[in-house]
């Protein structure tokens, strides 16, 4: 069984391989099993460079409890979402390019392909209090409030946050969300009147496609694709 540090490192590399790396920015965290905070990569590394040795334990006050290197300034995204959501054990924040682009248009995410059915209905929340970094616990709390009980939230003009009950499920959610946004932008680029699944069909597709065994199989696939 992988350790928490190994899972965070694997997730980071998967997200980079999926095109969600942004130089040294973006991060994945998981809830510490002993309630001491979150495991998150050290700052100043690209996601593709993350190894277990570059993952640190950060508590709710932003103190590095275990590990080395500088701490990410946006740690409140992770600590405050984890605090607000007992069902969430992992948080992903990236600057996924198609998700950023779609959110900036003001459009809702529509299930024009299988991908978006993981998230809608209901509508994916949009966080607009600031497009700056989430540097304080107060901003982290407001972001967590906007996320509510959803699987993901758009940080408009900034990025995304995706969550899950495990690192594996949060990672798959982030990958699928970006694919959904890319498909919608591609669809709309051809003009005309796009179609999408109605709510009842979307909910049925969610159960058929994104059940726990399938999500785990997607994670295993993504791990196998790493160099």
Tab-separated table of C-alpha atoms in Angstrom:
chain	number	residue	atom	x	y	z
A	1	UNK	CA	0.000	0.000	0.000
A	2	UNK	CA	1.310	3.447	-0.921
A	3	UNK	CA	2.052	5.954	1.815
A	4	UNK	CA	0.339	9.328	1.854
A	5	UNK	CA	3.519	10.983	0.590
A	6	UNK	CA	3.776	8.481	-2.253
A	7	UNK	CA	0.150	9.078	-3.255
A	8	UNK	CA	0.596	12.863	-3.314
A	9	UNK	CA	3.726	12.468	-5.427
A	10	UNK	CA	1.989	10.079	-7.840
A	11	UNK	CA	-1.005	12.372	-8.167
A	12	UNK	CA	1.230	15.362	-8.865
A	13	UNK	CA	3.024	13.550	-11.677
A	14	UNK	CA	-0.244	12.270	-13.138
A	15	UNK	CA	-1.673	15.790	-13.259
A	16	UNK	CA	1.475	17.098	-14.899
A	17	UNK	CA	1.316	14.323	-17.499
A	18	UNK	CA	-2.331	15.246	-18.122
A	19	UNK	CA	-1.320	18.809	-19.019
A	20	UNK	CA	-2.231	20.497	-15.750
A	21	UNK	CA	1.274	21.498	-14.719
A	22	UNK	CA	2.009	25.225	-14.611
A	23	UNK	CA	5.746	25.681	-14.108
A	24	UNK	CA	6.157	25.429	-10.299
A	25	UNK	CA	2.495	26.093	-9.423
A	26	UNK	CA	-0.346	23.729	-8.561
A	27	UNK	CA	-0.589	21.256	-5.696
A	28	UNK	CA	-2.286	18.143	-4.361
A	29	UNK	CA	-2.912	17.349	-0.716
A	30	UNK	CA	-4.298	14.568	1.409
A	31	UNK	CA	-5.640	14.603	4.948
A	32	UNK	CA	-3.120	13.365	7.505
A	33	UNK	CA	-4.350	10.104	8.990
A	34	UNK	CA	-3.532	11.354	12.504
A	35	UNK	CA	-5.298	14.699	12.084
A	36	UNK	CA	-2.131	16.813	12.072
A	37	UNK	CA	-2.883	18.700	8.860
A	38	UNK	CA	-2.330	17.922	5.174
A	39	UNK	CA	0.427	16.307	3.139
A	40	UNK	CA	1.316	18.597	0.221
A	41	UNK	CA	4.291	19.062	-2.061
A	42	UNK	CA	6.997	21.514	-1.166
A	43	UNK	CA	6.923	24.786	-3.113
A	44	UNK	CA	9.265	25.616	-5.999
A	45	UNK	CA	8.987	22.232	-7.700
A	46	UNK	CA	7.034	21.461	-10.843
A	47	UNK	CA	4.349	18.835	-10.414
A	48	UNK	CA	6.260	16.482	-12.694
A	49	UNK	CA	9.232	16.713	-10.320
A	50	UNK	CA	7.425	15.668	-7.163
A	51	UNK	CA	8.818	12.676	-5.291
A	52	UNK	CA	7.819	11.463	-1.815
A	53	UNK	CA	10.872	13.284	-0.431
A	54	UNK	CA	9.409	16.569	-1.736
A	55	UNK	CA	6.107	16.152	0.115
A	56	UNK	CA	5.675	17.795	3.519
A	57	UNK	CA	3.135	17.835	6.344
A	58	UNK	CA	1.586	21.276	6.928
A	59	UNK	CA	-0.733	21.995	9.839
A	60	UNK	CA	-3.752	24.298	9.958
A	61	UNK	CA	-1.558	27.232	10.998
A	62	UNK	CA	0.710	26.805	7.985
A	63	UNK	CA	3.613	25.328	9.937
A	64	UNK	CA	5.711	22.615	8.283
A	65	UNK	CA	5.475	19.752	10.785
A	66	UNK	CA	7.429	17.237	8.738
A	67	UNK	CA	9.533	17.550	5.619
A	68	UNK	CA	11.808	20.160	4.150
A	69	UNK	CA	11.681	23.087	1.760
A	70	UNK	CA	9.449	26.145	1.509
A	71	UNK	CA	5.708	25.799	2.053
A	72	UNK	CA	3.159	26.682	-0.627
A	73	UNK	CA	1.512	30.010	0.143
A	74	UNK	CA	-1.914	28.662	-0.866
A	75	UNK	CA	-1.983	25.970	1.814
A	76	UNK	CA	-5.313	27.431	3.151
A	77	UNK	CA	-7.079	26.000	0.094
A	78	UNK	CA	-6.261	22.550	1.392
A	79	UNK	CA	-6.504	22.985	5.148
A	80	UNK	CA	-9.809	24.850	5.033
A	81	UNK	CA	-11.521	22.536	2.536
A	82	UNK	CA	-10.369	19.520	4.555
A	83	UNK	CA	-11.686	21.169	7.729
A	84	UNK	CA	-15.055	21.995	6.166
A	85	UNK	CA	-15.641	18.633	4.467
A	86	UNK	CA	-15.329	15.517	6.670
A	87	UNK	CA	-16.051	13.415	3.572
A	88	UNK	CA	-13.040	14.845	1.718
A	89	UNK	CA	-9.599	13.318	2.205
A	90	UNK	CA	-7.789	14.874	-0.772
A	91	UNK	CA	-7.761	18.236	-2.559
A	92	UNK	CA	-6.344	19.150	-5.973
A	93	UNK	CA	-5.646	22.722	-7.058
A	94	UNK	CA	-4.309	23.331	-10.560
A	95	UNK	CA	-4.410	25.973	-13.259
A	96	UNK	CA	-5.945	23.558	-15.768
A	97	UNK	CA	-5.928	25.556	-19.026
A	98	UNK	CA	-9.264	24.586	-20.561
A	99	UNK	CA	-11.067	24.842	-17.234
A	100	UNK	CA	-9.646	28.329	-16.707
A	101	UNK	CA	-10.731	29.313	-20.214
A	102	UNK	CA	-14.265	27.949	-19.890
A	103	UNK	CA	-14.812	29.502	-16.461
A	104	UNK	CA	-13.647	32.881	-17.773
A	105	UNK	CA	-16.385	32.828	-20.434
A	106	UNK	CA	-19.051	32.740	-17.732
A	107	UNK	CA	-20.655	29.640	-19.237
A	108	UNK	CA	-21.891	26.708	-17.196
A	109	UNK	CA	-20.211	23.362	-17.671
A	110	UNK	CA	-22.519	21.313	-19.906
A	111	UNK	CA	-22.498	17.513	-20.341
A	112	UNK	CA	-21.765	17.551	-24.064
A	113	UNK	CA	-19.717	14.362	-23.561
A	114	UNK	CA	-19.398	11.690	-20.878
A	115	UNK	CA	-16.869	13.696	-18.874
A	116	UNK	CA	-19.030	16.474	-17.452
A	117	UNK	CA	-21.585	14.014	-16.089
A	118	UNK	CA	-19.274	13.394	-13.144
A	119	UNK	CA	-20.015	16.956	-11.991
A	120	UNK	CA	-23.366	18.155	-13.330
A	121	UNK	CA	-26.081	18.429	-12.291
A	122	UNK	CA	-25.974	20.566	-10.192
A	123	UNK	CA	-23.997	23.414	-11.713
A	124	UNK	CA	-20.281	23.522	-10.863
A	125	UNK	CA	-19.833	26.373	-8.335
A	126	UNK	CA	-17.873	29.477	-9.328
A	127	UNK	CA	-15.617	31.239	-6.822
A	128	UNK	CA	-15.373	34.948	-7.680
A	129	UNK	CA	-14.432	36.644	-4.404
A	130	UNK	CA	-10.892	37.018	-5.745
A	131	UNK	CA	-8.809	35.747	-8.640
A	132	UNK	CA	-5.677	36.333	-6.571
A	133	UNK	CA	-3.939	33.632	-4.555
A	134	UNK	CA	-5.787	32.082	-1.619
A	135	UNK	CA	-3.304	33.231	0.998
A	136	UNK	CA	-5.341	33.407	4.206
A	137	UNK	CA	-7.557	31.072	6.232
A	138	UNK	CA	-10.437	33.529	5.685
A	139	UNK	CA	-10.161	33.162	1.912
A	140	UNK	CA	-9.763	29.406	2.292
A	141	UNK	CA	-12.976	29.297	4.326
A	142	UNK	CA	-14.881	31.335	1.737
A	143	UNK	CA	-13.622	29.052	-1.018
A	144	UNK	CA	-14.694	25.988	0.968
A	145	UNK	CA	-18.118	27.572	1.465
A	146	UNK	CA	-18.486	28.154	-2.284
A	147	UNK	CA	-17.433	24.570	-2.997
A	148	UNK	CA	-20.147	23.358	-0.645
A	149	UNK	CA	-20.756	19.651	-1.135
A	150	UNK	CA	-19.678	19.661	-4.804
A	151	UNK	CA	-16.849	17.636	-6.359
A	152	UNK	CA	-15.177	20.712	-7.832
A	153	UNK	CA	-15.261	24.489	-8.024
A	154	UNK	CA	-14.030	26.925	-10.647
A	155	UNK	CA	-11.757	29.650	-9.267
A	156	UNK	CA	-12.661	32.132	-11.992
A	157	UNK	CA	-9.590	33.622	-13.737
A	158	UNK	CA	-7.390	31.426	-11.541
A	159	UNK	CA	-7.870	27.649	-11.660
A	160	UNK	CA	-9.836	24.753	-10.209
A	161	UNK	CA	-10.226	22.846	-6.984
A	162	UNK	CA	-11.321	19.213	-7.175
A	163	UNK	CA	-11.903	16.992	-4.161
A	164	UNK	CA	-12.463	13.353	-3.317
A	165	UNK	CA	-12.613	10.817	-0.548
A	166	UNK	CA	-9.139	9.704	-1.599
A	167	UNK	CA	-6.160	11.015	-3.535
A	168	UNK	CA	-7.121	8.667	-6.334
A	169	UNK	CA	-10.684	9.976	-6.684
A	170	UNK	CA	-9.681	13.655	-6.379
A	171	UNK	CA	-7.039	13.184	-9.066
A	172	UNK	CA	-9.449	11.476	-11.439
A	173	UNK	CA	-11.976	14.266	-10.814
A	174	UNK	CA	-9.402	16.925	-11.763
A	175	UNK	CA	-8.397	15.039	-14.921
A	176	UNK	CA	-12.003	14.451	-15.984
A	177	UNK	CA	-13.028	18.056	-15.291
A	178	UNK	CA	-10.324	19.386	-17.582
A	179	UNK	CA	-11.351	16.925	-20.311
A	180	UNK	CA	-14.978	18.043	-19.934
A	181	UNK	CA	-14.036	21.696	-20.317
A	182	UNK	CA	-11.852	20.973	-23.331
A	183	UNK	CA	-14.665	19.025	-25.011
A	184	UNK	CA	-17.156	21.844	-24.420
A	185	UNK	CA	-14.821	24.469	-25.845
A	186	UNK	CA	-14.143	22.213	-28.853
A	187	UNK	CA	-17.861	21.677	-29.400
A	188	UNK	CA	-18.641	25.376	-29.260
A	189	UNK	CA	-15.807	26.255	-31.604
A	190	UNK	CA	-17.793	24.714	-34.460
A	191	UNK	CA	-20.800	26.988	-33.902
A	192	UNK	CA	-24.386	25.883	-34.292
A	193	UNK	CA	-26.517	24.763	-31.372
A	194	UNK	CA	-24.657	22.324	-29.107
A	195	UNK	CA	-26.674	19.603	-27.408
A	196	UNK	CA	-26.087	17.998	-24.034
A	197	UNK	CA	-27.598	15.365	-21.763
A	198	UNK	CA	-30.617	16.341	-19.669
A	199	UNK	CA	-30.261	16.080	-15.858
A	200	UNK	CA	-31.867	12.646	-15.535
A	201	UNK	CA	-29.574	11.153	-18.162
A	202	UNK	CA	-26.536	12.843	-16.646
A	203	UNK	CA	-27.267	11.320	-13.258
A	204	UNK	CA	-27.733	7.887	-14.807
A	205	UNK	CA	-24.480	8.205	-16.740
A	206	UNK	CA	-22.681	9.233	-13.557
A	207	UNK	CA	-23.738	5.971	-11.911
A	208	UNK	CA	-22.929	3.870	-14.974
A	209	UNK	CA	-19.558	5.434	-15.823
A	210	UNK	CA	-18.065	6.851	-12.625
A	211	UNK	CA	-18.786	4.195	-10.028
A	212	UNK	CA	-15.961	3.581	-7.505
A	213	UNK	CA	-14.485	0.574	-9.314
A	214	UNK	CA	-14.249	2.521	-12.575
A	215	UNK	CA	-12.668	5.528	-10.864
A	216	UNK	CA	-10.058	3.249	-9.303
A	217	UNK	CA	-9.416	1.633	-12.695
A	218	UNK	CA	-8.900	5.083	-14.255
A	219	UNK	CA	-6.370	5.909	-11.515
A	220	UNK	CA	-4.530	2.635	-12.167
A	221	UNK	CA	-4.490	3.447	-15.884
A	222	UNK	CA	-3.072	6.924	-15.250
A	223	UNK	CA	-0.361	5.454	-13.028
A	224	UNK	CA	0.581	2.977	-15.774
A	225	UNK	CA	1.017	5.821	-18.251
A	226	UNK	CA	3.687	7.540	-16.177
A	227	UNK	CA	7.227	7.221	-17.561
